[in-house]
Amino acid sequence: MTDHSQAEWEAAAAAVLRKARRLSDEDPDSAVWQKLGRTTLDGISVTPLGLPGGEVAAVRPTREGPWDIRSLIAHPNAKLANEEALVDLDGGVTSLWLAADESTDVAATLAGVLLDLAPVVLDAPTATGAVADAFLALPGNKHADSNLGIDPLGAMLRDLPLAVDEAVEELTSYARKAWQADVRAIVVDATATHDLGASDAQELGWAIAVGTAYLRWLTAADGGNFSVDEAAALIDFRLAATDEQFPTIAKFRALRTLWASVLTHSGATVVETRVHGTTSRPMLSKYDPYVNMLRGTVAAFAAGVGGADAVTVLPFDSANGRPEAFGRRIARNVNHLLIDESHVAAVADPAGGAFAVEQLTNDLAVKGWAEFQALEAEWQGGHDFTAFLGRIEDVKARRETDIAKRKRPLTGLTEFPNLAETLPERDADPLNDRVTRYGASFEALRDAPAQAHVFLATMGTVAQHTARATFASNLLAAGGIAVDVAGRTASVEDLTKAYAGQPVVMLAGSDDAYAEWGADAATALRDAGAKHVIIAGKPTDYADSSAAMGVDALAFLTNVRKELGA
């Protein structure tokens, strides 16, 4: 085996980038690190190649064997919700996540569920006490991993009216009830921040800040009066898992490091972190929803590898409304595929020791701790979320810019859209109302497709125009705009014969074709009735606008739709 130096790798990588014209002859070989690296929304630099050395996470996941497969039960009809729960349990689900409100019949929903065998985690931000009381009133013992799901700060972040003193009283009161019932009381649901658009570090910072606040409330002499170990034993965490595999693995690992630090500094003798990972709702798309199966699989894999104790895969049709049986079956089977067929859960912390994961874990932990400290400072005079929400809006705006420019592609929506698809019809799901999906702006364009088409003026043979024609048709389709394609052409006359009076024309051909007869084609098409001429490629003086790689697709499509009268 031959050893190679870093300089040799830099030289080889630089040679490839120079061929691709991404580096000039004057650029040093070491510039490959900047060219091939990327920066996350948290400002973390991700290098293209791992190097020996670096720190290993101080606290690593210890779960060995299968994670808890947890399904979300959220149907408002108790009979149908109960059917979903029983079908899921028969299909291999091992715990239930019950989304409820003041109208939920908890007893009917959980009828037939063996509560001593299947943990139930409640999620009822608008009716926390009523749902918790109804659950505790059910006969028989409850599984020790059941959780009343108390999370008043999370409810406040979701704009639910709750004063801090009320929050403290609610938390401490139900913590005592949970302790007496031998179940857990609290879920620090950091997906509340994720659903608003938060970055990974912001999600971590919120989780640690809220968890710390709850520790203080529970251990206060005039509050819960629990010991630190007792209080910590009542708390679970919930994080979102996305299809960004390595950041998700690192986020779940970083949470353990951060919470262990809090517990250690608080004097805890037992340092344990219990984490429920759920696949991200904002990352889903209602268009080409079957791609969501892939997103969910990657996200579940990352959560499991990152050490999640329980994993929920949201059904692929969740963005379309309330999921149906097929989507629910596929969702739970994703976990079975990962655990039973792929043996992903057979090894504790399988990503541990890998440079990319360890470095990203440490970097995220540092950023997450900084966010935690910022929240601690902001909450000295009360739990004011204004500054935190402002930071989330900043991240959200940067993400939106990346999506608009297709630097963060969304398959089936911003890339490779299918205008002819028929979406699955689903009943409205109020759980979708509290999130803004990453592709919401493009979905809004697709919701109201343009009635008029764009004439795609393909210049030359198929081989000559196919690259730009494909780019143009995919770009326009992302905005709900169909194209009428000229096909193989050899002259301006061929184009004008194919033209049928469309108000917008987009030229698509090679650079040589543009130079030879692009200006004449634009003039002839204007004379034939075109109101707006676009060129696929660099801007020219004979076209009104242009589109090439890196274009702000959202702004471009909005303008084209305006020209079409949409």
Short mmCIF file of N, CA and C in Angstrom, two decimals, residues 419-501:
data_model
loop_
_atom_site.label_atom_id
_atom_site.label_comp_id
_atom_site.label_asym_id
_atom_site.label_seq_id
_atom_site.Cartn_x
_atom_site.Cartn_y
_atom_site.Cartn_z
N LEU A 419 -44.90 17.96 -14.57
CA LEU A 419 -46.13 18.75 -14.65
C LEU A 419 -47.37 17.89 -14.90
N ALA A 420 -47.16 16.68 -15.36
CA ALA A 420 -48.30 15.82 -15.69
C ALA A 420 -48.73 14.95 -14.51
N GLU A 421 -48.07 15.07 -13.38
CA GLU A 421 -48.39 14.17 -12.26
C GLU A 421 -49.77 14.49 -11.66
N THR A 422 -50.37 13.48 -11.08
CA THR A 422 -51.61 13.63 -10.34
C THR A 422 -51.31 13.42 -8.86
N LEU A 423 -51.57 14.42 -8.06
CA LEU A 423 -51.24 14.33 -6.64
C LEU A 423 -52.24 13.44 -5.91
N PRO A 424 -51.77 12.69 -4.91
CA PRO A 424 -52.71 11.92 -4.10
C PRO A 424 -53.62 12.86 -3.31
N GLU A 425 -54.89 12.55 -3.27
CA GLU A 425 -55.85 13.38 -2.55
C GLU A 425 -55.96 12.91 -1.11
N ARG A 426 -55.78 13.84 -0.19
CA ARG A 426 -55.81 13.52 1.23
C ARG A 426 -56.62 14.57 1.97
N ASP A 427 -57.21 14.17 3.10
CA ASP A 427 -57.89 15.13 3.95
C ASP A 427 -56.87 16.08 4.57
N ALA A 428 -57.29 17.30 4.85
CA ALA A 428 -56.38 18.29 5.44
C ALA A 428 -55.86 17.79 6.78
N ASP A 429 -54.61 18.07 7.05
CA ASP A 429 -53.98 17.68 8.32
C ASP A 429 -53.49 18.94 9.02
N PRO A 430 -54.07 19.29 10.17
CA PRO A 430 -53.67 20.52 10.86
C PRO A 430 -52.21 20.52 11.30
N LEU A 431 -51.58 19.36 11.38
CA LEU A 431 -50.16 19.32 11.75
C LEU A 431 -49.30 20.02 10.70
N ASN A 432 -49.79 20.09 9.47
CA ASN A 432 -49.04 20.80 8.42
C ASN A 432 -49.13 22.31 8.57
N ASP A 433 -50.12 22.78 9.32
CA ASP A 433 -50.33 24.22 9.42
C ASP A 433 -49.24 24.92 10.22
N ARG A 434 -48.53 24.17 11.07
CA ARG A 434 -47.54 24.82 11.93
C ARG A 434 -46.12 24.75 11.36
N VAL A 435 -45.99 24.36 10.10
CA VAL A 435 -44.67 24.32 9.47
C VAL A 435 -44.72 25.04 8.13
N THR A 436 -43.57 25.53 7.72
CA THR A 436 -43.40 26.06 6.37
C THR A 436 -42.43 25.14 5.65
N ARG A 437 -42.91 24.43 4.65
CA ARG A 437 -42.03 23.50 3.96
C ARG A 437 -40.97 24.26 3.18
N TYR A 438 -39.82 23.63 3.04
CA TYR A 438 -38.69 24.29 2.37
C TYR A 438 -39.04 24.70 0.94
N GLY A 439 -39.88 23.92 0.29
CA GLY A 439 -40.22 24.24 -1.09
C GLY A 439 -41.53 24.98 -1.24
N ALA A 440 -42.00 25.63 -0.17
CA ALA A 440 -43.33 26.25 -0.19
C ALA A 440 -43.49 27.27 -1.32
N SER A 441 -42.46 28.05 -1.59
CA SER A 441 -42.57 29.09 -2.63
C SER A 441 -42.76 28.46 -4.01
N PHE A 442 -42.05 27.37 -4.27
CA PHE A 442 -42.20 26.69 -5.56
C PHE A 442 -43.53 25.93 -5.61
N GLU A 443 -43.94 25.39 -4.47
CA GLU A 443 -45.24 24.70 -4.43
C GLU A 443 -46.37 25.67 -4.76
N ALA A 444 -46.24 26.91 -4.29
CA ALA A 444 -47.27 27.92 -4.57
C ALA A 444 -47.37 28.18 -6.07
N LEU A 445 -46.24 28.18 -6.77
CA LEU A 445 -46.27 28.36 -8.22
C LEU A 445 -46.93 27.17 -8.91
N ARG A 446 -46.59 25.97 -8.42
CA ARG A 446 -47.16 24.77 -9.02
C ARG A 446 -48.66 24.66 -8.74
N ASP A 447 -49.10 25.22 -7.60
CA ASP A 447 -50.52 25.15 -7.25
C ASP A 447 -51.40 25.90 -8.26
N ALA A 448 -50.79 26.90 -8.90
CA ALA A 448 -51.54 27.70 -9.89
C ALA A 448 -50.76 27.72 -11.20
N PRO A 449 -50.76 26.60 -11.95
CA PRO A 449 -49.96 26.52 -13.17
C PRO A 449 -50.37 27.55 -14.21
N ALA A 450 -49.39 28.05 -14.93
CA ALA A 450 -49.66 29.04 -15.98
C ALA A 450 -50.48 28.39 -17.09
N GLN A 451 -51.49 29.08 -17.55
CA GLN A 451 -52.33 28.54 -18.63
C GLN A 451 -51.62 28.63 -19.98
N ALA A 452 -50.91 29.74 -20.21
CA ALA A 452 -50.17 29.90 -21.46
C ALA A 452 -48.84 29.15 -21.38
N HIS A 453 -48.37 28.63 -22.52
CA HIS A 453 -47.10 27.91 -22.57
C HIS A 453 -45.99 28.84 -23.06
N VAL A 454 -44.76 28.43 -22.80
CA VAL A 454 -43.60 29.10 -23.37
C VAL A 454 -43.18 28.33 -24.62
N PHE A 455 -42.88 29.06 -25.69
CA PHE A 455 -42.37 28.41 -26.90
C PHE A 455 -40.87 28.20 -26.73
N LEU A 456 -40.45 26.94 -26.70
CA LEU A 456 -39.03 26.61 -26.55
C LEU A 456 -38.43 26.51 -27.95
N ALA A 457 -37.73 27.56 -28.34
CA ALA A 457 -37.17 27.66 -29.69
C ALA A 457 -35.83 26.93 -29.73
N THR A 458 -35.89 25.64 -29.96
CA THR A 458 -34.69 24.81 -29.99
C THR A 458 -33.97 25.01 -31.32
N MET A 459 -32.67 25.28 -31.24
CA MET A 459 -31.89 25.66 -32.42
C MET A 459 -30.89 24.56 -32.75
N GLY A 460 -31.03 23.99 -33.97
CA GLY A 460 -30.10 22.96 -34.40
C GLY A 460 -30.65 21.57 -34.16
N THR A 461 -29.76 20.58 -34.28
CA THR A 461 -30.15 19.19 -34.08
C THR A 461 -30.42 18.93 -32.60
N VAL A 462 -31.00 17.76 -32.33
CA VAL A 462 -31.27 17.40 -30.94
C VAL A 462 -29.97 17.36 -30.14
N ALA A 463 -28.93 16.79 -30.72
CA ALA A 463 -27.65 16.72 -30.02
C ALA A 463 -27.11 18.11 -29.69
N GLN A 464 -27.38 19.06 -30.57
CA GLN A 464 -26.86 20.41 -30.37
C GLN A 464 -27.65 21.21 -29.33
N HIS A 465 -28.95 20.96 -29.23
CA HIS A 465 -29.73 21.80 -28.32
C HIS A 465 -30.22 21.10 -27.06
N THR A 466 -30.01 19.78 -26.98
CA THR A 466 -30.67 19.03 -25.90
C THR A 466 -30.26 19.47 -24.50
N ALA A 467 -28.99 19.82 -24.30
CA ALA A 467 -28.53 20.18 -22.95
C ALA A 467 -29.28 21.42 -22.45
N ARG A 468 -29.31 22.46 -23.27
CA ARG A 468 -29.98 23.69 -22.82
C ARG A 468 -31.50 23.57 -22.88
N ALA A 469 -32.01 22.77 -23.79
CA ALA A 469 -33.46 22.58 -23.85
C ALA A 469 -33.95 21.84 -22.61
N THR A 470 -33.19 20.84 -22.19
CA THR A 470 -33.55 20.11 -20.98
C THR A 470 -33.49 21.01 -19.76
N PHE A 471 -32.42 21.80 -19.67
CA PHE A 471 -32.29 22.76 -18.57
C PHE A 471 -33.47 23.71 -18.55
N ALA A 472 -33.81 24.26 -19.71
CA ALA A 472 -34.88 25.26 -19.79
C ALA A 472 -36.25 24.66 -19.44
N SER A 473 -36.55 23.48 -19.98
CA SER A 473 -37.87 22.89 -19.72
C SER A 473 -38.02 22.49 -18.26
N ASN A 474 -36.95 21.99 -17.64
CA ASN A 474 -37.01 21.65 -16.21
C ASN A 474 -37.16 22.90 -15.36
N LEU A 475 -36.43 23.95 -15.71
CA LEU A 475 -36.51 25.20 -14.96
C LEU A 475 -37.93 25.77 -15.03
N LEU A 476 -38.49 25.82 -16.21
CA LEU A 476 -39.84 26.38 -16.36
C LEU A 476 -40.89 25.51 -15.67
N ALA A 477 -40.72 24.20 -15.75
CA ALA A 477 -41.68 23.31 -15.11
C ALA A 477 -41.69 23.51 -13.59
N ALA A 478 -40.55 23.88 -13.02
CA ALA A 478 -40.48 24.13 -11.57
C ALA A 478 -41.40 25.28 -11.17
N GLY A 479 -41.75 26.13 -12.12
CA GLY A 479 -42.66 27.23 -11.85
C GLY A 479 -44.06 26.99 -12.36
N GLY A 480 -44.37 25.75 -12.72
CA GLY A 480 -45.70 25.44 -13.22
C GLY A 480 -45.92 25.93 -14.64
N ILE A 481 -44.86 25.99 -15.43
CA ILE A 481 -44.93 26.52 -16.80
C ILE A 481 -44.59 25.40 -17.78
N ALA A 482 -45.49 25.09 -18.67
CA ALA A 482 -45.25 24.07 -19.69
C ALA A 482 -44.61 24.72 -20.92
N VAL A 483 -43.98 23.89 -21.75
CA VAL A 483 -43.32 24.40 -22.96
C VAL A 483 -43.86 23.69 -24.19
N ASP A 484 -43.85 24.42 -25.30
CA ASP A 484 -44.10 23.84 -26.61
C ASP A 484 -42.76 23.85 -27.33
N VAL A 485 -42.26 22.68 -27.69
CA VAL A 485 -40.90 22.55 -28.20
C VAL A 485 -40.90 22.57 -29.74
N ALA A 486 -40.00 23.37 -30.30
CA ALA A 486 -39.90 23.46 -31.77
C ALA A 486 -39.38 22.17 -32.37
N GLY A 487 -38.49 21.49 -31.64
CA GLY A 487 -37.89 20.26 -32.17
C GLY A 487 -36.63 20.54 -32.96
N ARG A 488 -36.31 19.67 -33.89
CA ARG A 488 -35.10 19.83 -34.70
C ARG A 488 -35.30 20.96 -35.69
N THR A 489 -34.40 21.91 -35.69
CA THR A 489 -34.48 23.04 -36.62
C THR A 489 -33.12 23.31 -37.24
N ALA A 490 -33.15 23.93 -38.41
CA ALA A 490 -31.89 24.26 -39.08
C ALA A 490 -31.84 25.72 -39.50
N SER A 491 -32.95 26.46 -39.25
CA SER A 491 -32.98 27.84 -39.74
C SER A 491 -34.03 28.63 -38.99
N VAL A 492 -34.00 29.95 -39.21
CA VAL A 492 -35.02 30.82 -38.62
C VAL A 492 -36.39 30.43 -39.14
N GLU A 493 -36.46 30.07 -40.41
CA GLU A 493 -37.74 29.70 -41.00
C GLU A 493 -38.35 28.49 -40.30
N ASP A 494 -37.51 27.52 -39.93
CA ASP A 494 -38.02 26.35 -39.21
C ASP A 494 -38.65 26.76 -37.88
N LEU A 495 -38.03 27.71 -37.21
CA LEU A 495 -38.55 28.18 -35.93
C LEU A 495 -39.89 28.89 -36.10
N THR A 496 -39.96 29.77 -37.06
CA THR A 496 -41.20 30.53 -37.24
C THR A 496 -42.35 29.64 -37.70
N LYS A 497 -42.04 28.56 -38.44
CA LYS A 497 -43.09 27.62 -38.83
C LYS A 497 -43.65 26.90 -37.61
N ALA A 498 -42.77 26.59 -36.66
CA ALA A 498 -43.21 25.87 -35.45
C ALA A 498 -43.88 26.79 -34.44
N TYR A 499 -43.63 28.06 -34.55
CA TYR A 499 -44.15 29.03 -33.58
C TYR A 499 -45.67 29.18 -33.74
N ALA A 500 -46.37 29.21 -32.57
CA ALA A 500 -47.85 29.26 -32.63
C ALA A 500 -48.42 30.43 -31.83
N GLY A 501 -47.67 31.51 -31.73
CA GLY A 501 -48.21 32.71 -31.12
C GLY A 501 -48.05 32.82 -29.61
#
